[in-house]
Tab-separated table of C-alpha atoms in Angstrom:
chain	number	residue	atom	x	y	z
A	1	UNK	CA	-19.229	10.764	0.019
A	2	UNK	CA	-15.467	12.059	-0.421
A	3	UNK	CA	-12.498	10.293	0.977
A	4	UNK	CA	-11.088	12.140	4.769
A	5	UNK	CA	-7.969	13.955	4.129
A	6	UNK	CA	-4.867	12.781	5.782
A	7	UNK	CA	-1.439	13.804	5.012
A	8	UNK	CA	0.068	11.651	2.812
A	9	UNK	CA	3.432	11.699	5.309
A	10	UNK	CA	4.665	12.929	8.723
A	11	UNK	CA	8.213	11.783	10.111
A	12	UNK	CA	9.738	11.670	13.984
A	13	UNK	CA	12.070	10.902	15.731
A	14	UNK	CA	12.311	8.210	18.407
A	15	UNK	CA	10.924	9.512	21.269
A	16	UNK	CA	9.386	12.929	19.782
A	17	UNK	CA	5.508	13.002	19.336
A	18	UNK	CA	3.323	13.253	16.359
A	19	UNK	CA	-0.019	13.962	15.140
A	20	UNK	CA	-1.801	12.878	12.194
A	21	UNK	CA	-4.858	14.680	11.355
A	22	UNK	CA	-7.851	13.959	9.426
A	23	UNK	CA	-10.427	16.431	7.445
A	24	UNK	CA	-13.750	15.595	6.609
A	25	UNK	CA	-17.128	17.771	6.897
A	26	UNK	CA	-20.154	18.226	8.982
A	27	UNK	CA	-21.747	15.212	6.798
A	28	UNK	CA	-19.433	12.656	8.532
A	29	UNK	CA	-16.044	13.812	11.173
A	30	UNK	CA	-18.450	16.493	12.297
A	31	UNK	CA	-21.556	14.898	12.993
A	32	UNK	CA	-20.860	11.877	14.535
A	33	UNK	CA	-18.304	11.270	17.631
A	34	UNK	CA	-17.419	7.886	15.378
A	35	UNK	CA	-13.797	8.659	14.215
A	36	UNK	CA	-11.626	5.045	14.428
A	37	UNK	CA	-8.277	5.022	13.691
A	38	UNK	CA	-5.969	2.191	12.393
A	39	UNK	CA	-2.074	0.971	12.294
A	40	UNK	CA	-1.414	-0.592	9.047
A	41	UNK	CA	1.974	-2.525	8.745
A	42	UNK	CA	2.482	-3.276	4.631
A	43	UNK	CA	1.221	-6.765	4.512
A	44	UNK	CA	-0.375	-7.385	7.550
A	45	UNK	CA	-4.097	-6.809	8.649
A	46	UNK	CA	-4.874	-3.178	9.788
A	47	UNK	CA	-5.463	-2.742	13.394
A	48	UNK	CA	-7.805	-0.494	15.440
A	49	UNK	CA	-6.266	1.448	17.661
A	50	UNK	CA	-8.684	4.381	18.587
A	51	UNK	CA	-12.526	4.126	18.475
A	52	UNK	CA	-15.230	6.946	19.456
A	53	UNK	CA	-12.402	9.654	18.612
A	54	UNK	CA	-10.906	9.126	21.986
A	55	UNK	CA	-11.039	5.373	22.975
A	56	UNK	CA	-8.238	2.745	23.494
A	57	UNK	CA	-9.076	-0.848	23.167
A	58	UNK	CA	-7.649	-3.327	25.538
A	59	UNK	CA	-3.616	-3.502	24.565
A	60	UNK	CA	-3.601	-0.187	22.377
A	61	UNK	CA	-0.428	1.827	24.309
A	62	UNK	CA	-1.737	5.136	26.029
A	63	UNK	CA	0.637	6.492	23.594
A	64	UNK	CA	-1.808	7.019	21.292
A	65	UNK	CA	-4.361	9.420	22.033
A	66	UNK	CA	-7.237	10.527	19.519
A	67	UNK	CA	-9.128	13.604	20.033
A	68	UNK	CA	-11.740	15.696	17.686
A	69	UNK	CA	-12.325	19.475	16.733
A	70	UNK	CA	-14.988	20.749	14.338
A	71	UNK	CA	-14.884	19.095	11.151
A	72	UNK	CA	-10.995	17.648	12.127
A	73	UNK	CA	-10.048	14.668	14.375
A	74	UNK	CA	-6.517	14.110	14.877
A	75	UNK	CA	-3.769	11.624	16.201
A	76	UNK	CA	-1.063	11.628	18.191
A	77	UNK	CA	1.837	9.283	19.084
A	78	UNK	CA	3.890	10.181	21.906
A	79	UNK	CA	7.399	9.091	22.759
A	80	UNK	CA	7.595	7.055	19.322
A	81	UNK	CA	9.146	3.774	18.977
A	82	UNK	CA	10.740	2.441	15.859
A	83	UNK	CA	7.605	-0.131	15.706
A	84	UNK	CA	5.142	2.690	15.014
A	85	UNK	CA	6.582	3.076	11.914
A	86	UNK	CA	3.235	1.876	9.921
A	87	UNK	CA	0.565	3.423	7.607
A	88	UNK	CA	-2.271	5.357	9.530
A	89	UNK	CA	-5.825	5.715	8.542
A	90	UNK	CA	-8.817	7.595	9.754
A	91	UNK	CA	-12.335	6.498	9.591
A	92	UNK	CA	-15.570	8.145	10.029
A	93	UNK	CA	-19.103	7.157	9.982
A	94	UNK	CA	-21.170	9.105	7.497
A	95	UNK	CA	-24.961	8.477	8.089
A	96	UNK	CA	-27.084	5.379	7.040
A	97	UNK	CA	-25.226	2.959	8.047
A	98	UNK	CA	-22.004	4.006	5.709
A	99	UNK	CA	-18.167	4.639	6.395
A	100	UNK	CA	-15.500	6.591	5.261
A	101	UNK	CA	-11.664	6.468	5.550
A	102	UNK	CA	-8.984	8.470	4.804
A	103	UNK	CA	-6.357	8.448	2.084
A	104	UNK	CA	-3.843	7.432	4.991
A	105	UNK	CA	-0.800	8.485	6.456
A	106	UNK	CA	2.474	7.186	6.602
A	107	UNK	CA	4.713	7.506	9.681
A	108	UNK	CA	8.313	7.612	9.369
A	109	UNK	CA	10.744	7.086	12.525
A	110	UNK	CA	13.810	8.283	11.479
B	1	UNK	CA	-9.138	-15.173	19.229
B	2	UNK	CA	-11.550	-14.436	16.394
B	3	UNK	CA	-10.201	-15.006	13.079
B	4	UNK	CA	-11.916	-14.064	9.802
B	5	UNK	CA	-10.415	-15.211	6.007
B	6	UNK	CA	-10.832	-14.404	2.539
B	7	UNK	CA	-10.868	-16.788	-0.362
B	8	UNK	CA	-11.734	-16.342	-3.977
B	9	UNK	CA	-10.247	-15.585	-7.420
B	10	UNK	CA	-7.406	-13.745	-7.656
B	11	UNK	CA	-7.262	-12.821	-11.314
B	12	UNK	CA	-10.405	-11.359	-12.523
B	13	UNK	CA	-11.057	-10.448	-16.201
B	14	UNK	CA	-12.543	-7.071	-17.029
B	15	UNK	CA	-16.613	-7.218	-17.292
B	16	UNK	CA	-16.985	-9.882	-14.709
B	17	UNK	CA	-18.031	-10.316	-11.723
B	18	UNK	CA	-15.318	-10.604	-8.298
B	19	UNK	CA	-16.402	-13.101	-6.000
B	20	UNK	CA	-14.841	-13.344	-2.227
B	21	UNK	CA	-16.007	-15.278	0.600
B	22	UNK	CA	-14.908	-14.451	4.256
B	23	UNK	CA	-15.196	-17.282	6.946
B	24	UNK	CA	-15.383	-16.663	10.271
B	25	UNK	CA	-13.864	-19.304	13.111
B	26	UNK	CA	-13.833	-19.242	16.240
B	27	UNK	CA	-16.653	-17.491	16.765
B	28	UNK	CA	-20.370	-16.511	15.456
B	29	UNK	CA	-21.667	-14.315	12.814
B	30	UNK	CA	-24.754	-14.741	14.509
B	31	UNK	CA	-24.194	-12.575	17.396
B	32	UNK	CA	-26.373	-9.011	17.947
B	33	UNK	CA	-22.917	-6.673	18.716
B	34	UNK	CA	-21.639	-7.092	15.425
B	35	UNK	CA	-22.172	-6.158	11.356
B	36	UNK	CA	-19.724	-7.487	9.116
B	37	UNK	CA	-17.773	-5.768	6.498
B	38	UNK	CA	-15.816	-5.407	2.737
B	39	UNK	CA	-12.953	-2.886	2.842
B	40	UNK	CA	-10.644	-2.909	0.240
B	41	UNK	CA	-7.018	-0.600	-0.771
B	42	UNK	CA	-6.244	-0.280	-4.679
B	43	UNK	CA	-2.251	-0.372	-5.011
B	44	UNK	CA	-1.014	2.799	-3.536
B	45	UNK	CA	-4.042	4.383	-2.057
B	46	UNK	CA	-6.270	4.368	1.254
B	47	UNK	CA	-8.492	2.037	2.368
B	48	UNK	CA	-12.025	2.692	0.901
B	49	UNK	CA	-15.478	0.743	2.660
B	50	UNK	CA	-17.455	-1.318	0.203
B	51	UNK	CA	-20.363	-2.147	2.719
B	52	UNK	CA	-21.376	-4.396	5.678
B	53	UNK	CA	-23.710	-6.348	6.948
B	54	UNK	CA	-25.712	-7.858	9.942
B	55	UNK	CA	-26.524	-11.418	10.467
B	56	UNK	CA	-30.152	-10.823	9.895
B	57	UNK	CA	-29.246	-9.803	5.982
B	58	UNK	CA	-29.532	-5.978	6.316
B	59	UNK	CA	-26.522	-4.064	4.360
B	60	UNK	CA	-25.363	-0.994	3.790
B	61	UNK	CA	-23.066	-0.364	0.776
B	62	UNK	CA	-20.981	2.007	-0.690
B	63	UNK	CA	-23.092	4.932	-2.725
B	64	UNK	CA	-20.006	4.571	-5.321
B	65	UNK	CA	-20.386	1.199	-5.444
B	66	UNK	CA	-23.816	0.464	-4.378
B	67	UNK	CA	-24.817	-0.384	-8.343
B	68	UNK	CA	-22.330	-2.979	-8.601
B	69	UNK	CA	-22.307	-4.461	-5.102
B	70	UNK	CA	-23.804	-7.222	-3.262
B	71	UNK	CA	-23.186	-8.088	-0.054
B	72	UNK	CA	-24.782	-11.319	2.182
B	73	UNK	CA	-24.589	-14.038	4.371
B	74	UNK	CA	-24.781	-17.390	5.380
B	75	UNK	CA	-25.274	-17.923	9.082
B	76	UNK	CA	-25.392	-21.952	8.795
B	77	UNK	CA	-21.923	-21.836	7.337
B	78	UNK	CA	-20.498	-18.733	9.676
B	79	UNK	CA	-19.498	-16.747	6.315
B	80	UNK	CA	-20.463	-13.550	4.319
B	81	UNK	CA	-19.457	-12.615	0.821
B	82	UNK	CA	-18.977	-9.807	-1.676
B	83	UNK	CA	-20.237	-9.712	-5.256
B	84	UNK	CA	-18.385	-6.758	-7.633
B	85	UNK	CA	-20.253	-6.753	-10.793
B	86	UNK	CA	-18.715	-5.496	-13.971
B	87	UNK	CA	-15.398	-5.058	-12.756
B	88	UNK	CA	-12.505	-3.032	-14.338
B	89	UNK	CA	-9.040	-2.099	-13.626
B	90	UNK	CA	-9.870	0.316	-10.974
B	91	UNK	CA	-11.056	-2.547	-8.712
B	92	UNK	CA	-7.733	-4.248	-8.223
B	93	UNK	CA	-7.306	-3.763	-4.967
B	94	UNK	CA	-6.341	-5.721	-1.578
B	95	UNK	CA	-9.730	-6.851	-0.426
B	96	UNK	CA	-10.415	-7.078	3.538
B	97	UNK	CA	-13.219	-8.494	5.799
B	98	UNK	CA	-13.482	-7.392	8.751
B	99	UNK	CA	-15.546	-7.227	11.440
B	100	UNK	CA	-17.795	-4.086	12.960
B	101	UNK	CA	-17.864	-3.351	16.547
B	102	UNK	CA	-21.773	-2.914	17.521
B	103	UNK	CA	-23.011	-2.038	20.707
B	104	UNK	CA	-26.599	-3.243	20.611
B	105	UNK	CA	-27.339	-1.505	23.787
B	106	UNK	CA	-26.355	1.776	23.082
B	107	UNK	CA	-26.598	2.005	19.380
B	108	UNK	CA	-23.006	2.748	19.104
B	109	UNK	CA	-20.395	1.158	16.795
B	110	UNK	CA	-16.966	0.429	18.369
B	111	UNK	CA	-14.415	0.248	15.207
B	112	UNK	CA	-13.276	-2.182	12.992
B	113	UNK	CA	-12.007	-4.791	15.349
B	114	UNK	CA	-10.896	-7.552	13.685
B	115	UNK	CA	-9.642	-7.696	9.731
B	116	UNK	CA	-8.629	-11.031	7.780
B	117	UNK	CA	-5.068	-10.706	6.599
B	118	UNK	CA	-6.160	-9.541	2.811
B	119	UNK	CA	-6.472	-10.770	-0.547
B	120	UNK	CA	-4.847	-9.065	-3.605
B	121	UNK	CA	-7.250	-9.342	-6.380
B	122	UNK	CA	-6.456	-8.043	-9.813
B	123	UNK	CA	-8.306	-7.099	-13.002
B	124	UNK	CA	-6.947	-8.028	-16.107
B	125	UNK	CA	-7.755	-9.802	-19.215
């Protein structure tokens, strides 16, 4: 069980749109429509915002959209605020009743 | 609102075993839509899944960590814990709870929905 791949960075500006992807393999991200994603301010408790590759819970902005291709989910924040400014991570269920994240992203809103 | 919190040691020495506790308020573990997790994020790095568990004591852990890790709960006291045997350096680490979204009817899980605020434990003699 190998950690997703994320890019360790990606950068906007306010307003532009990003996306964030995340590799895993046909063992986890491509067998299973379980991707999650999560917001992670330094200090503060992550916080789902994508579940089921494409699903917002109640509050999560419809800026953020999730979708899922093959082996690859991916991302994306539209018209960014300064607030999304945060560490992003992927997660993916694996089988068995096991999980895997990513090596996370961070956003920067320049 | 939900709130889940870790407690424990924050200074561990190498060889020993980390012990956290996460208690749940305002709400029950006992309740079918949800398993219970141990996610944790070494200084620097991504967030990495230790295991979970469901109210009726069945876990799922780690296979990197499944040697070293035990995972259960205590329903009359609305709390779970982790056990990390034979610790090193490598497991200092901010150490979440958090809890798994289970939908009981349709066999589908729903994200990690709710996370404690973190506890930074470190390994060192």
């Amino acid at each position: 069980q190998s950690a997703l791949t994320q890019p360790a960075s990606v950068s906007g500006s306010p307003g532009q749109s990003i996306t964030i992807s995340c590799t895993g393999t046909s063992s986890d991200v491509g067998d299973y429509d379980l991707v999650s994603w999560y917001q992670h301010h330094p200090g503060k408790a992550p916080k789902l915002i994508i579940y089921e590759v494409t699903k917002r819970p109640s509050g999560v902005s419809n800026r953020f959209s999730g979708s899922k291709s093959g082996n690859t989910a991916s991302l994306t924040i539209s018209g960014l605020h300064t607030e999304d400014e945060a560490d992003y991570h992927c997660c993916s269920y694996a089988g068995s009743g096991t999980w895997v994240f990513g090596g996370g992203t961070k956003l920067s809103v320049l | 609102q939900l709130q889940l919190q870790e407690s424990g040691p924050r200074l561990v020495k190498p060889s020993e075993t980390l012990s956290l506790i996460c208690t749940v308020s305002s709400g029950s573990i006992r309740h079918s839509n949800y398993y219970w997790g141990w996610i944790r994020q070494p200084p620097g790095k991504g967030l990495e899944w230790i295991g979970s568990i469901y109210y009726s004591g069945s876990t799922f852990s780690n296979p990197s960590l499944e040697r070293r890790v035990t995972i259960s709960v205590d329903t009359s006291k609305n709390l779970f814990s982790l056990n990390l045997s034979s610790v090193t350096a490598a497991d200092t680490a901010v150490y979440y709870c958090a809890r798994l979204h289970y939908d009981y009817a349709s066999g589908t899980y729903k994200g990690f929905d709710q996370w404690g605020q973190g506890t930074l434990v470190t390994v060192s003699s």
